[in-house]
Tab-separated table of C-alpha atoms in Angstrom:
chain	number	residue	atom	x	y	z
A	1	UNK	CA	-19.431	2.617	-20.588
A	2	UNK	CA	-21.933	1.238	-17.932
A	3	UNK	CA	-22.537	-1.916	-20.462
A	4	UNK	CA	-18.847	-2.975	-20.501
A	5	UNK	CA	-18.835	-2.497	-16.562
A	6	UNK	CA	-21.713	-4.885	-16.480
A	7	UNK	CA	-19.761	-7.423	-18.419
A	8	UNK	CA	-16.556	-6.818	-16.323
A	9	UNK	CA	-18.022	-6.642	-13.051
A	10	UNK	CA	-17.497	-11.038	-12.231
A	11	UNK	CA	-14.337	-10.348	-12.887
A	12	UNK	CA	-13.566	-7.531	-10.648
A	13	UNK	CA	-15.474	-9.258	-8.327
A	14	UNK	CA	-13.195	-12.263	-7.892
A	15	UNK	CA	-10.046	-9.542	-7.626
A	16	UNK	CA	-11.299	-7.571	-5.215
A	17	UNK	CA	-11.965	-10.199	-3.087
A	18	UNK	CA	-8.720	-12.562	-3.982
A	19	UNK	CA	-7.424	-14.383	-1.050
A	20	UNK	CA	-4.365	-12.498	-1.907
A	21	UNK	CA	-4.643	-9.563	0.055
A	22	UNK	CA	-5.623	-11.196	3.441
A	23	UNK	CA	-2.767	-14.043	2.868
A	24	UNK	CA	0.226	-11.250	2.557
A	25	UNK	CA	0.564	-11.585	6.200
A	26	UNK	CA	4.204	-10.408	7.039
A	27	UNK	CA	7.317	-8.868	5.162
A	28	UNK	CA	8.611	-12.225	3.625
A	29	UNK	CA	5.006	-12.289	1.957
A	30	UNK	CA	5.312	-9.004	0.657
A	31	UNK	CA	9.041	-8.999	-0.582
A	32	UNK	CA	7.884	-12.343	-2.931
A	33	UNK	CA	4.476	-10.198	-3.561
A	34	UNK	CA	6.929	-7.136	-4.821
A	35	UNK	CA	9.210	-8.931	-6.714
A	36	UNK	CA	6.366	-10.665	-8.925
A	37	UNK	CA	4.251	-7.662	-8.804
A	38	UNK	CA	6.326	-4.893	-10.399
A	39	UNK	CA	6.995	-6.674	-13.597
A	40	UNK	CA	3.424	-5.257	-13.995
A	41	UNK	CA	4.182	-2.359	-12.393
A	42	UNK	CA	6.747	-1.713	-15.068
A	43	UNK	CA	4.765	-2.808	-18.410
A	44	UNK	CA	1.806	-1.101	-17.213
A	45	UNK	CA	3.728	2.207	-18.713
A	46	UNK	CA	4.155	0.925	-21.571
A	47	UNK	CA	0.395	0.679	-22.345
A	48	UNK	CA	0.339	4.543	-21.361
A	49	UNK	CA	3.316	5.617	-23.802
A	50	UNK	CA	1.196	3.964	-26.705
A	51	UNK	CA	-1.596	5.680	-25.897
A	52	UNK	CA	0.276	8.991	-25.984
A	53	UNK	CA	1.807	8.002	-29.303
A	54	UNK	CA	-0.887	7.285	-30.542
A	55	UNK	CA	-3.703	10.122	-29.014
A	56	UNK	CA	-0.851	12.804	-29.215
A	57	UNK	CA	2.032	14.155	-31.232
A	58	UNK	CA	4.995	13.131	-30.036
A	59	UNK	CA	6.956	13.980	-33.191
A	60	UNK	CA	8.438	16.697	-35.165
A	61	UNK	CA	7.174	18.196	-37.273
A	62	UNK	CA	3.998	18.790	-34.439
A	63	UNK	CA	0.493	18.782	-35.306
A	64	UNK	CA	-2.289	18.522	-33.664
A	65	UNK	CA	-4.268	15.750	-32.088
A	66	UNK	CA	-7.882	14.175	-34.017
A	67	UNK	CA	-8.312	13.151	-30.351
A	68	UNK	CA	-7.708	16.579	-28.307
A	69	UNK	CA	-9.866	15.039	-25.382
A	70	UNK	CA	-8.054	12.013	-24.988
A	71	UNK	CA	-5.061	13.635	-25.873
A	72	UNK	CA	-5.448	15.858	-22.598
A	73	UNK	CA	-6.061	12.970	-20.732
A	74	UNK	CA	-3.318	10.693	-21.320
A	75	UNK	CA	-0.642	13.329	-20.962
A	76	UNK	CA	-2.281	14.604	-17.508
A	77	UNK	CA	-1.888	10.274	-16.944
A	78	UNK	CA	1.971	10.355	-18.415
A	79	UNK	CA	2.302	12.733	-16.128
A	80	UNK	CA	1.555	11.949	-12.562
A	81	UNK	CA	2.549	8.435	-13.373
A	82	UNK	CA	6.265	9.435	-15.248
A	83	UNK	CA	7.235	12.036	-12.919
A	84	UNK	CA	4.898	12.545	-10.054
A	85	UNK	CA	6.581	13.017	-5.863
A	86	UNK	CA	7.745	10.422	-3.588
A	87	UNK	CA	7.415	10.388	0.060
A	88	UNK	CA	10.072	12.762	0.300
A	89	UNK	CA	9.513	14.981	-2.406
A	90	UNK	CA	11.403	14.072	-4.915
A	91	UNK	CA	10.652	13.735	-8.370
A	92	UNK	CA	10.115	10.262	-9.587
A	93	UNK	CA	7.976	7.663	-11.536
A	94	UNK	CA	5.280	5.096	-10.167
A	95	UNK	CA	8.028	2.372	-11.081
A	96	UNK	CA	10.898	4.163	-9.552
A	97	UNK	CA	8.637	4.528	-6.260
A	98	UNK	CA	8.081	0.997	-6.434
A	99	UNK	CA	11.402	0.147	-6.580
A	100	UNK	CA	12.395	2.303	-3.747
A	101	UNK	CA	9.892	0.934	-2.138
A	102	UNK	CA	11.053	-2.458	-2.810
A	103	UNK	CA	14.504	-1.747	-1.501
A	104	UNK	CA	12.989	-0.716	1.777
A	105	UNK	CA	11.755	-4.232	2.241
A	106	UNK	CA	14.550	-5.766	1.437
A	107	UNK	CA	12.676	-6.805	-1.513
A	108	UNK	CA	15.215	-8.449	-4.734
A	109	UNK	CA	15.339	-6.160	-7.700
A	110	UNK	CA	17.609	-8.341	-9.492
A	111	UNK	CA	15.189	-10.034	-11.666
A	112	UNK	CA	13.617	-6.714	-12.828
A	113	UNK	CA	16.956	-4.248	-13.313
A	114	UNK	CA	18.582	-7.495	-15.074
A	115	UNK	CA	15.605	-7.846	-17.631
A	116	UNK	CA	15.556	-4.181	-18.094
A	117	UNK	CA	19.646	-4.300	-18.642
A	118	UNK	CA	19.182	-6.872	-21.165
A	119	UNK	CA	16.488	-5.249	-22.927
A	120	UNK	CA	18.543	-1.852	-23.556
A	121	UNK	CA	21.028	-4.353	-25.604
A	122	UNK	CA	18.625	-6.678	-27.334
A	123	UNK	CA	15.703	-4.330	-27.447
A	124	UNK	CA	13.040	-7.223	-28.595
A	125	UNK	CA	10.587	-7.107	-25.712
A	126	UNK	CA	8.684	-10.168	-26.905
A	127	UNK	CA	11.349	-12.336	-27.882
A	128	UNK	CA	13.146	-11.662	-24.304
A	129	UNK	CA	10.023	-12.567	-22.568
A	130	UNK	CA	10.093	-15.469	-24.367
A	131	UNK	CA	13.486	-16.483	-23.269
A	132	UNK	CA	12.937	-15.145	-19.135
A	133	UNK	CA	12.923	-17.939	-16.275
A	134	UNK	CA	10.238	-15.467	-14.899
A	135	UNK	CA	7.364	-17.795	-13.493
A	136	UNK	CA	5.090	-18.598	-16.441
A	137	UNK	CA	2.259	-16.702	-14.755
A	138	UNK	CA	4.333	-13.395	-15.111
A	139	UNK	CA	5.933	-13.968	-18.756
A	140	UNK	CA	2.246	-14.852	-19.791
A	141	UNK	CA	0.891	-11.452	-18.105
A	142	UNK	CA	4.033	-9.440	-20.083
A	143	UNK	CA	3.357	-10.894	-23.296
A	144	UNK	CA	-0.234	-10.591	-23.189
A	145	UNK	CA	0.270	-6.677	-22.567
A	146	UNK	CA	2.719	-6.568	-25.582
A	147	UNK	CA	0.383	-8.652	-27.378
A	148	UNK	CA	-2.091	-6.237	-26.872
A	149	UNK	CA	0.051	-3.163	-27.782
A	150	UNK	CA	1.339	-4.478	-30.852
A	151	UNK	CA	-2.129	-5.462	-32.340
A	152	UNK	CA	-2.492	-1.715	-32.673
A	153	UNK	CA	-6.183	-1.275	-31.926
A	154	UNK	CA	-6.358	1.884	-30.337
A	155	UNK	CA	-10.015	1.454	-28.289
A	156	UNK	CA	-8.537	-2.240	-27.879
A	157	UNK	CA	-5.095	-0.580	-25.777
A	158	UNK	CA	-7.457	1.417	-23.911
A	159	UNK	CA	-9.865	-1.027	-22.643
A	160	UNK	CA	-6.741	-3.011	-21.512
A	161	UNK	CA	-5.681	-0.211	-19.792
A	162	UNK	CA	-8.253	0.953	-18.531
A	163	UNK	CA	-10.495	-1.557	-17.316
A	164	UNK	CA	-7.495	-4.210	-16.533
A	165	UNK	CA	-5.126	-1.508	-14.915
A	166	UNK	CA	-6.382	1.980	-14.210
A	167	UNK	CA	-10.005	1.507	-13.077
A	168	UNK	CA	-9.452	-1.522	-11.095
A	169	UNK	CA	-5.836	-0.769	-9.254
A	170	UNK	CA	-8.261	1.563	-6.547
A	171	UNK	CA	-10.174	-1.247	-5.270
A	172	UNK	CA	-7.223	-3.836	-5.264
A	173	UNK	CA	-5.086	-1.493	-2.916
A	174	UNK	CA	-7.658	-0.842	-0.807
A	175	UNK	CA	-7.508	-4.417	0.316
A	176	UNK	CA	-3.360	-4.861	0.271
A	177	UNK	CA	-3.104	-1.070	2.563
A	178	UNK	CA	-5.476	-2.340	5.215
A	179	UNK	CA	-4.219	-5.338	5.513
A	180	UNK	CA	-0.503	-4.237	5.854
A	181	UNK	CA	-1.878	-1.398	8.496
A	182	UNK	CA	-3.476	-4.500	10.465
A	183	UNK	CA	-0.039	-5.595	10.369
A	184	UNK	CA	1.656	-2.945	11.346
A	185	UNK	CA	4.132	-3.060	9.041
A	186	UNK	CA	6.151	-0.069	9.137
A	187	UNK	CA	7.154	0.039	5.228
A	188	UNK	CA	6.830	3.658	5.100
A	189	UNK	CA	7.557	3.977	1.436
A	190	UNK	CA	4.936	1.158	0.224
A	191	UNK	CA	2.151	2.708	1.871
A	192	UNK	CA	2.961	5.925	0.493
A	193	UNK	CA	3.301	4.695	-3.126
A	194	UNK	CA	-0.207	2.462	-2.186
A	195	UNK	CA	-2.215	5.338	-1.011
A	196	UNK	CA	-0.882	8.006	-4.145
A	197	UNK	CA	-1.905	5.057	-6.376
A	198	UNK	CA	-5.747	5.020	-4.729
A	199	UNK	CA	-5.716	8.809	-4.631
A	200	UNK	CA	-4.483	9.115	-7.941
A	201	UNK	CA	-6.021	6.759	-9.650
A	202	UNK	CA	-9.240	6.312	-7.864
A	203	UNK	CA	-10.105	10.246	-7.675
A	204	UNK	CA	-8.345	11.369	-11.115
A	205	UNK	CA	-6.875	9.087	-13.209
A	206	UNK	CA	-9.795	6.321	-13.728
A	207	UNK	CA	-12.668	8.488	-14.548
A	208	UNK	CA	-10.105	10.330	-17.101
A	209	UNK	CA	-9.617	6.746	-18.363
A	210	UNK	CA	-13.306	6.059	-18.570
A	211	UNK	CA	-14.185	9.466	-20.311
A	212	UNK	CA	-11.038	8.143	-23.160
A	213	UNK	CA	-12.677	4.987	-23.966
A	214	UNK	CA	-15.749	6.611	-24.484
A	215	UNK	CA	-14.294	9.177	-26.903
A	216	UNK	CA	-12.611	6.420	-29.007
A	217	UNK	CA	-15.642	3.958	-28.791
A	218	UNK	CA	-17.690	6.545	-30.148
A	219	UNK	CA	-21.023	4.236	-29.769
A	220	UNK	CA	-19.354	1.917	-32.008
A	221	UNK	CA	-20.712	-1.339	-31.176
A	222	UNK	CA	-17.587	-3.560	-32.938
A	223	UNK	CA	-15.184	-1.443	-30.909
A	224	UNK	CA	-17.608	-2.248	-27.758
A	225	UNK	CA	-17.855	-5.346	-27.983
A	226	UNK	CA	-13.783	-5.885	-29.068
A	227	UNK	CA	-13.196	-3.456	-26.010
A	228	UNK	CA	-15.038	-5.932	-23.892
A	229	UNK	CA	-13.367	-9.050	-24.815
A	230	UNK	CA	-9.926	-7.040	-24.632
A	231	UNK	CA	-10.726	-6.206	-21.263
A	232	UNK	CA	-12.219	-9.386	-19.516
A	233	UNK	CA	-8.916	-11.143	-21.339
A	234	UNK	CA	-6.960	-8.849	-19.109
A	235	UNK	CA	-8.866	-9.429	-15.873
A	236	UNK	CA	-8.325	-13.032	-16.542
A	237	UNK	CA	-4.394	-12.351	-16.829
A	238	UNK	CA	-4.486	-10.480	-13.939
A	239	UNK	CA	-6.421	-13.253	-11.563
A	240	UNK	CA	-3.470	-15.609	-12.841
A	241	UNK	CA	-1.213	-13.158	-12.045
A	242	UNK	CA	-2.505	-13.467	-8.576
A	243	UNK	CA	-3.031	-16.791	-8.445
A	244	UNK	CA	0.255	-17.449	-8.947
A	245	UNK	CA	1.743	-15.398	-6.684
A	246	UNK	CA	-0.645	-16.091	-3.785
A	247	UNK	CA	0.891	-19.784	-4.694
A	248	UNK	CA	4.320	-18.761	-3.955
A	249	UNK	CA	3.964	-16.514	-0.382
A	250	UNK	CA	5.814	-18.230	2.584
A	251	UNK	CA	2.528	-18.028	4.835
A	252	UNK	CA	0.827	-19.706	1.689
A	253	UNK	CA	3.440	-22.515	1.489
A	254	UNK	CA	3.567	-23.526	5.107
A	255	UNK	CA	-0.139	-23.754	5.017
């Protein structure tokens, strides 16, 4: 996988180091950086759940995975991320931790518990995207995951979530964590749910990731190359993503 790294590498480069992180300068800046943010939070589990579909049995009658590796590795990813512990010990997901966390900050989880509420009665993801008054930046991040999951390339999903979430979350809240401790903004449950993300994903769940998209690659240099474009497409979503909500922080406004 070093080649695709190569290719991805600009990309991660400009993330890493988005004005972003050093502009989220107080809680007002990170309640509008929250209530953007987990809308990706939230679809990034989607892109797991196809992957377990798809790289394990999930119904009856069971048989067993052509892709026991990757199999093993997405549930041990379903996992942690579905029902891993919160600062306190309890039993939660990522999202659920991020939504606590949210609360905490006085964060508005309106916008996300109403889409979710609607989409339990119309259950058309793309077609209630469509409709959202989300900022375009956000709708066009949503569909582009849904996009991606309903093209049905299975080295294609992975890429996406690999190189556009899993591999690249590490570095990304790095940056935020330090700059909140600089702060010293006491949002007890954010930094916990930052620093299990970098611990997670950083020690455990990206190399698994990386080890996946080599077993369903294969050396195949269509699915290479289609993994590549996959993945730079989602870099590019995600630096709008960004973009856009570096556009909307108070600090950013009043400069």
């Amino acid at each position: 996988m070093r080649g695709i790294e190569k290719e991805l590498a600009p990309y991660k480069k400009i993330l890493i180091k988005h004005p972003l992180y050093k502009q989220i300068q107080g809680v007002d800046d990170i309640r509008v950086f929250m209530e953007q943010h987990v809308f990706a939070v939230w679809d990034f589990m989607s892109l797991v759940k196809k992957l377990q579909v798809e790289l394990t049995c999930t119904q009856l009658p069971w048989r067993p995975s052509t892709h026991p590796t990757a199999g093993r590795l997405i549930n041990e990813i379903v996992w942690g991320e579905e029902t891993d512990l919160n600062k306190d010990g309890e039993i939660m997901s990522h999202f659920e931790m991020y939504l606590q966390s949210m609360v905490e900050a006085g964060a508005n989880t309106a916008p996300i518990t109403e889409f979710l509420a609607q989409l339990n009665q119309e259950n058309n993801v793309e077609e209630l995207i469509a409709k959202t008054s989300l900022p375009e930046y956000v709708s066009d991040f949503l569909s582009f995951t849904f996009s991606t999951i309903k093209e049905n390339k299975l080295h294609v999903i992975a890429a996406v979530f690999t190189f556009g979430r899993e591999d690249l979350i590490p570095d990304m809240f790095i940056e935020m964590v330090k700059n909140l401790r600089n702060e010293g903004v006491a949002l007890h449950h954010l930094i916990y749910y930052l620093d299990r993300h970098i611990e997670v994903d950083g020690d455990e769940h990206g190399p698994m990731a990386l080890k996946m998209m080599e077993e369903l690659c294969a050396g195949d240099p269509i699915k290479i190359q289609e993994s590549i474009e996959a993945a730079k497409k989602a870099l590019k979503m995600r630096i709008k993503l960004w973009d856009g909500i570096l556009s909307q922080l108070p600090s950013a406004v009043l400069i």
